[in-house]
Short mmCIF file of N, CA and C and ligand atoms in Angstrom, two decimals:
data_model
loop_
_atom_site.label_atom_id
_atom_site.label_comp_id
_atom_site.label_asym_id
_atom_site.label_seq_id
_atom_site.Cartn_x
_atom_site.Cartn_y
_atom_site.Cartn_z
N UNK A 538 88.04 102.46 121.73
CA UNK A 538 86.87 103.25 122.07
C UNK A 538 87.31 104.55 122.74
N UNK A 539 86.64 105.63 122.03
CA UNK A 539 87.25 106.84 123.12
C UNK A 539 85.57 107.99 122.97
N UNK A 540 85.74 109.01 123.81
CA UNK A 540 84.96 109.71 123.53
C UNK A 540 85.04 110.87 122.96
N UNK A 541 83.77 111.06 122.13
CA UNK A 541 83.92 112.25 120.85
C UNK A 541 82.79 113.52 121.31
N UNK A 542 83.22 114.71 121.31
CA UNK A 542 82.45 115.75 121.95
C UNK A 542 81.94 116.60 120.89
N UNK A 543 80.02 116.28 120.51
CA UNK A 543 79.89 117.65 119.42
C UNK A 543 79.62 118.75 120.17
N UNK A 544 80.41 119.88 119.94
CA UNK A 544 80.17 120.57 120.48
C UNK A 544 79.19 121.85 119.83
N UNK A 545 78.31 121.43 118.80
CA UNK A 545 77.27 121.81 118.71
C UNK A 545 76.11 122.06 119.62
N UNK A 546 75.88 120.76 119.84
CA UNK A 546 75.17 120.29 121.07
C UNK A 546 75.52 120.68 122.66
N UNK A 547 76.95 121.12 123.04
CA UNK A 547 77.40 121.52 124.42
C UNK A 547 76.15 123.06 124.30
N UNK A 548 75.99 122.94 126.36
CA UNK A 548 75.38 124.39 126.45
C UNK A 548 76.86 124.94 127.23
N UNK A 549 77.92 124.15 127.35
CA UNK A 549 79.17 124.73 128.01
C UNK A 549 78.80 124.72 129.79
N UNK A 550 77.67 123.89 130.46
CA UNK A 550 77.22 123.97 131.39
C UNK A 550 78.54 123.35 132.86
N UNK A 551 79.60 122.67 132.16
CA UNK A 551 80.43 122.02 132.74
C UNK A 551 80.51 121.09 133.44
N UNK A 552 79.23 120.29 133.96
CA UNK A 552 79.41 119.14 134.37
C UNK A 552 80.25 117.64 134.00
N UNK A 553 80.35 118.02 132.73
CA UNK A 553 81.49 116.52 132.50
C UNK A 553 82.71 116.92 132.77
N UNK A 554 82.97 118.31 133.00
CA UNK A 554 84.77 118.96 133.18
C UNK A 554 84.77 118.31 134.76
N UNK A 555 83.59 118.45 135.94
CA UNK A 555 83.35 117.88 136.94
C UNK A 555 83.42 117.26 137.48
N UNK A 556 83.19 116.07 136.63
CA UNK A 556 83.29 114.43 136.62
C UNK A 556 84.24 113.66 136.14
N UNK A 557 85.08 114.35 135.14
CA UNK A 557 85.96 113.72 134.71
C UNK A 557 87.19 113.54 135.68
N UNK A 558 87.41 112.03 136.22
CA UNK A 558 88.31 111.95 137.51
C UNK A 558 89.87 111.91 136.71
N UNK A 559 90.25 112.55 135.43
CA UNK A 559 91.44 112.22 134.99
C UNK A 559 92.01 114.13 134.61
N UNK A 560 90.87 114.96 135.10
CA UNK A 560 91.07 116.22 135.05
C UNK A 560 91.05 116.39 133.25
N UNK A 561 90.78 115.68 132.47
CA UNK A 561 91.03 115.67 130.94
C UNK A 561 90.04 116.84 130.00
N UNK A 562 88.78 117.27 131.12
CA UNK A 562 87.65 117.95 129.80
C UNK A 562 87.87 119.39 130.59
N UNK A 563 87.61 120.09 129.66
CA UNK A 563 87.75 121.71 130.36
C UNK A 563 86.63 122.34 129.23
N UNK A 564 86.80 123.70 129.31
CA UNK A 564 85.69 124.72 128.77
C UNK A 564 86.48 125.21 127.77
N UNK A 565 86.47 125.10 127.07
CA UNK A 565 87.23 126.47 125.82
C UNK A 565 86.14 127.41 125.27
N UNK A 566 86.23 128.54 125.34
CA UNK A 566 84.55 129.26 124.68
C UNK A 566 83.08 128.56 124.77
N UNK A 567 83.08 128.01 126.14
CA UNK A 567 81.99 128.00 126.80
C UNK A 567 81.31 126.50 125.89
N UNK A 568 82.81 125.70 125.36
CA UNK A 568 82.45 124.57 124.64
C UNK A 568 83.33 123.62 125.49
N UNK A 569 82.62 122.36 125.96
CA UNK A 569 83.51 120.86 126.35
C UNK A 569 84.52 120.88 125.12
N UNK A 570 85.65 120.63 125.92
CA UNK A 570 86.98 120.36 125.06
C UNK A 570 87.87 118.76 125.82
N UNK A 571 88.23 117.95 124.89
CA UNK A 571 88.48 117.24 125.96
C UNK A 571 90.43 117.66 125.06
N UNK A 572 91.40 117.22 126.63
CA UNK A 572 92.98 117.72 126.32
C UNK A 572 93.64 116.85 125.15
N UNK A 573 93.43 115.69 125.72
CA UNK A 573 94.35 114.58 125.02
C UNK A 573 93.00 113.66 124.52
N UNK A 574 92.17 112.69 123.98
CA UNK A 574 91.70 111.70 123.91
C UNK A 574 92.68 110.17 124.06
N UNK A 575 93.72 110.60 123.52
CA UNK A 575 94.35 109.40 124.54
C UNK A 575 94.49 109.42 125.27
N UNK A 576 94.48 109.95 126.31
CA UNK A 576 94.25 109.86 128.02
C UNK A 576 93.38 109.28 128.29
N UNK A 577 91.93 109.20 127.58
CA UNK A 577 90.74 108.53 128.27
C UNK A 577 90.83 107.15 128.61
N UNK A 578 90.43 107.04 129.46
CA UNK A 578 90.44 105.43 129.83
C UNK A 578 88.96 105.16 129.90
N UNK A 579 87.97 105.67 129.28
CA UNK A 579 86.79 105.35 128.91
C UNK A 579 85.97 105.06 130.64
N UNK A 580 85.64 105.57 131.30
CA UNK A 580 84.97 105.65 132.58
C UNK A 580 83.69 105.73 132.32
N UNK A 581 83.07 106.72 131.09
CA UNK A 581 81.92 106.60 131.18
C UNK A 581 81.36 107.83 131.80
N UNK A 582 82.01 108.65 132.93
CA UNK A 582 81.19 109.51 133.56
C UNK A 582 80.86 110.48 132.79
N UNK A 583 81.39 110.76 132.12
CA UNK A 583 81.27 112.32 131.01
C UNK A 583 80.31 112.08 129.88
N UNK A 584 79.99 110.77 129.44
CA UNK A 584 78.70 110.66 129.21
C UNK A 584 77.09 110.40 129.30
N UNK A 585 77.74 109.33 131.18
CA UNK A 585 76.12 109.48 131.50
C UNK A 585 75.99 111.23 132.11
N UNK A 586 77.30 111.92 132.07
CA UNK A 586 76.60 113.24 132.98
C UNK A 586 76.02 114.03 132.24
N UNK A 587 76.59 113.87 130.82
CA UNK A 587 75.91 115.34 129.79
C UNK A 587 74.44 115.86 129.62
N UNK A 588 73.40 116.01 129.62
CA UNK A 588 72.53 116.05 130.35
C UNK A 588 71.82 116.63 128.10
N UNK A 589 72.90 116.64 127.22
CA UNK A 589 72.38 117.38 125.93
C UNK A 589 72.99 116.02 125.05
N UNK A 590 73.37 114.96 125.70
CA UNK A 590 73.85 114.38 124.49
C UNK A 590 74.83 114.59 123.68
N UNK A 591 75.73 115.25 123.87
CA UNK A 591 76.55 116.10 123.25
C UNK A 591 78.42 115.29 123.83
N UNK A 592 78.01 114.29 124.09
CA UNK A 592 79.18 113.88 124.48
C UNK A 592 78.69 111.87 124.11
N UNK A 593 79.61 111.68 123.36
CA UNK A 593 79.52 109.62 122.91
C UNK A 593 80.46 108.96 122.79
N UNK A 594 80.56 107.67 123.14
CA UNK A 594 81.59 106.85 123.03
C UNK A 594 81.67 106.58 121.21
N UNK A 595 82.78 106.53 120.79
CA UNK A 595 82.65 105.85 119.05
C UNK A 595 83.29 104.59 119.40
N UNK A 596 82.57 104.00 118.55
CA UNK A 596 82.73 102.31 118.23
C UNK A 596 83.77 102.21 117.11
N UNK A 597 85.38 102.11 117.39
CA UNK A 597 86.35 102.72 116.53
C UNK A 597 86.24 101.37 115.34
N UNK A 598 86.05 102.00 113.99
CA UNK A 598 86.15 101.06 113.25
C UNK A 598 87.13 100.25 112.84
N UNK A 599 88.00 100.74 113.22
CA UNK A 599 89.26 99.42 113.57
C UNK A 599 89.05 98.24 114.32
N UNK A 600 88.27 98.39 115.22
CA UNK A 600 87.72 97.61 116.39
C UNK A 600 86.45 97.01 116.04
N UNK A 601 85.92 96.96 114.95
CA UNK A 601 85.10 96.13 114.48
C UNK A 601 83.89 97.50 114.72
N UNK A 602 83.75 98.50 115.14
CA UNK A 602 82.51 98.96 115.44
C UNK A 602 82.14 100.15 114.02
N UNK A 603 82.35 100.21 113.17
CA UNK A 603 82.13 100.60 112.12
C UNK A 603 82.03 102.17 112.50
N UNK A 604 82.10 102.72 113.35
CA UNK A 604 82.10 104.03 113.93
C UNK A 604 80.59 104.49 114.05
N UNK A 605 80.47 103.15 114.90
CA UNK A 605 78.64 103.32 115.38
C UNK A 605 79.13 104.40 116.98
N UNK A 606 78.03 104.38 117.31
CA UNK A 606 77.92 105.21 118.50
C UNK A 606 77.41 104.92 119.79
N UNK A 607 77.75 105.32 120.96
CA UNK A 607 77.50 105.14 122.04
C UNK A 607 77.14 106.45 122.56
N UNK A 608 75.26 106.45 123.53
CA UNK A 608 75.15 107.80 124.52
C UNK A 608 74.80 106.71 125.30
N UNK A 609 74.27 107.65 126.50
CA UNK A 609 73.71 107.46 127.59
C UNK A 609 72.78 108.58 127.81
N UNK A 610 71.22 108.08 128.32
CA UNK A 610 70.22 108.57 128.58
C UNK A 610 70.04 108.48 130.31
N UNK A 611 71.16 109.39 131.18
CA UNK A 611 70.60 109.29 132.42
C UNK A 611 69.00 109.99 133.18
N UNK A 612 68.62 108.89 134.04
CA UNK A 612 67.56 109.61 134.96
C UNK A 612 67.87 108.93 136.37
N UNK A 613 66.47 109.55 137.45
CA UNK A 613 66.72 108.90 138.63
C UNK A 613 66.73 107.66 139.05
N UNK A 614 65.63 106.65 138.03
CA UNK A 614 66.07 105.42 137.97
C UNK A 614 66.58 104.40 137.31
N UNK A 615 66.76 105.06 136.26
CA UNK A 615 67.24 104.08 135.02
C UNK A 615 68.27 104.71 134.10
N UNK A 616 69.37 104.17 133.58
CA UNK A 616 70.37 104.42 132.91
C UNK A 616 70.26 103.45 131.57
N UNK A 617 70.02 104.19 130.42
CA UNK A 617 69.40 103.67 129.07
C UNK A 617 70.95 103.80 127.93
N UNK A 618 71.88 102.99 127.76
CA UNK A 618 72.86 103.04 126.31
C UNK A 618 72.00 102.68 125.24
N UNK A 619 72.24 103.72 124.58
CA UNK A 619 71.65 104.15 123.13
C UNK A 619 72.94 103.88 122.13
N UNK A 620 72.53 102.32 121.37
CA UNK A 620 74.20 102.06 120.61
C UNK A 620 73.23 102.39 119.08
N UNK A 621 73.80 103.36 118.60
CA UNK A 621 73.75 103.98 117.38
C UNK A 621 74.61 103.52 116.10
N UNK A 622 74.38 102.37 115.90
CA UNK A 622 75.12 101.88 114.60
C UNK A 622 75.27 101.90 113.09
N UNK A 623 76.65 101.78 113.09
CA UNK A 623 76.50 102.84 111.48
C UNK A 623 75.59 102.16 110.39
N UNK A 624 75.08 101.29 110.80
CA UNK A 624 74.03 100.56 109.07
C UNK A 624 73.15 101.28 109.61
N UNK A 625 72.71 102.34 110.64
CA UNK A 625 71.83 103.09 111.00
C UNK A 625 70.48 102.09 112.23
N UNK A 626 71.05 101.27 112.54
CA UNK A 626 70.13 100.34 113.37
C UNK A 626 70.40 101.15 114.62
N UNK A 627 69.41 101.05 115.66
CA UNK A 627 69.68 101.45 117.10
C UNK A 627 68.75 100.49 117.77
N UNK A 628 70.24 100.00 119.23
CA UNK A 628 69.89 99.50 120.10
C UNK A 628 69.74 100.01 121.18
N UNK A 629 68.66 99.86 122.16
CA UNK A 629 68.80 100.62 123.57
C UNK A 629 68.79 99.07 124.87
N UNK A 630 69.62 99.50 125.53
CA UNK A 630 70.00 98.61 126.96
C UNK A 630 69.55 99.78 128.03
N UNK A 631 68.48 99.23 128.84
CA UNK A 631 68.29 100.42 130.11
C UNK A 631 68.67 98.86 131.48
N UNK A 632 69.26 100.52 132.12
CA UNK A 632 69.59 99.31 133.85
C UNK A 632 68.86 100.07 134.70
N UNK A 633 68.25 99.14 135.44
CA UNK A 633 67.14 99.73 136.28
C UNK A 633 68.65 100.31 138.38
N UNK A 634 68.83 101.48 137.81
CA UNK A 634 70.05 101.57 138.75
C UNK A 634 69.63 101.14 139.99
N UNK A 635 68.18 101.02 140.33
CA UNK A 635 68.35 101.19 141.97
C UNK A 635 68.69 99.37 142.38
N UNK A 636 68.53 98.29 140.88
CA UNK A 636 69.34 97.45 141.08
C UNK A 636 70.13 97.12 140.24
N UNK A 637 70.94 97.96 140.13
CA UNK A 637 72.80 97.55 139.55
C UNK A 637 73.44 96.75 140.32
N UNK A 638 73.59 97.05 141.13
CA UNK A 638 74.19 95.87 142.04
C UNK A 638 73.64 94.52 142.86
N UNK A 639 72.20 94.39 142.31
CA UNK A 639 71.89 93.40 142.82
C UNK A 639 72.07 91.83 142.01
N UNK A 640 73.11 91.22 142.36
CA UNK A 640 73.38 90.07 141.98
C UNK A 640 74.02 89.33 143.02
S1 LIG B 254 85.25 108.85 129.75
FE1 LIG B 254 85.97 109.26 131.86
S2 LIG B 254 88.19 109.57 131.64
FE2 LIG B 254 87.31 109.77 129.59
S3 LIG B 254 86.98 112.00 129.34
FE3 LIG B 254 85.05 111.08 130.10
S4 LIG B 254 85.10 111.29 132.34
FE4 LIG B 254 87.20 111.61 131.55
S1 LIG B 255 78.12 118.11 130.16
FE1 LIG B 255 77.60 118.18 127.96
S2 LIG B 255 76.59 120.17 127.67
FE2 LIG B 255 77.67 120.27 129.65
S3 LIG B 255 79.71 121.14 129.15
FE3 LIG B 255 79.92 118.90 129.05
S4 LIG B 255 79.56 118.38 126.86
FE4 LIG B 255 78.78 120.46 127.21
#
C-alpha cells in the first residue's frame, strides 16, 4: 500500500508537505510531489489532511487489492474511509473521532 498524488486535484496549498512526519512530500510548481514512495510507511496523515482529495492510498494489486482506492473524508467529528474498488463498488467506514479511543 502506498500513496498516490493526482495532482490534478492539488490546489498546492501544502498542508500534507506539513504533516508528513518523514519530511517525504514537498511542492514542485505549486503541485504535492511526494520524494521517494518507498519511504512511505503509510501513516495516513497526508491523506486525512488533503482537504481536495487529491491525495489516496492504492490497494496494490499484488496485494490482492486490485488497485482499488483509499481517501479520507476529514471533519470536526467524524473521519469517513472512502474504499473505492476497482469492480467500481464503494465502501464508506466513518469513526465518530471524539470516540476513537473509547474502548
Ligand atoms: S502516508 Fe505518512 S509517511 Fe506517507 S507520505 Fe503521507 S504523511 Fe508521509
Ligand atoms: S494537501 Fe492536497 S491540495 Fe494541499 S498540497 Fe497536499 S495534495 Fe495538494
Amino acid at each position: 500500500m502506498s500513496i498516490r498524488i493526482e495532482q490534478n486535484n492539488c490546489i498546492g496549498c501544502g498542508r500534507c508537505t506539513d504533516v508528513c512526519p518523514g519530511n517525504l512530500l514537498y511542492l514542485r510548481d505549486h503541485k504535492a510531489t511526494i520524494r521517494d514512495a518507498r519511504d512511505c510507511w503509510g501513516c495516513t496523515a497526508c491523506v486525512k489532511e488533503c482537504p481536495k482529495n487529491a491525495i489516496f492510498f492504492t490497494l496494490e494489486a499484488t496485494l490482492g487489492g486490485a488497485g482499488g482506492r483509499i481517501y479520507a473524508h476529514d471533519s470536526a467529528d467524524t473521519l469517513t474511509w472512502e474504499l473505492a474498488l476497482a469492480d467500481g463498488e464503494t465502501q464508506r467506514i466513518t469513526v465518530n473521532k471524539r470516540q476513537a479511543n473509547a474502548y
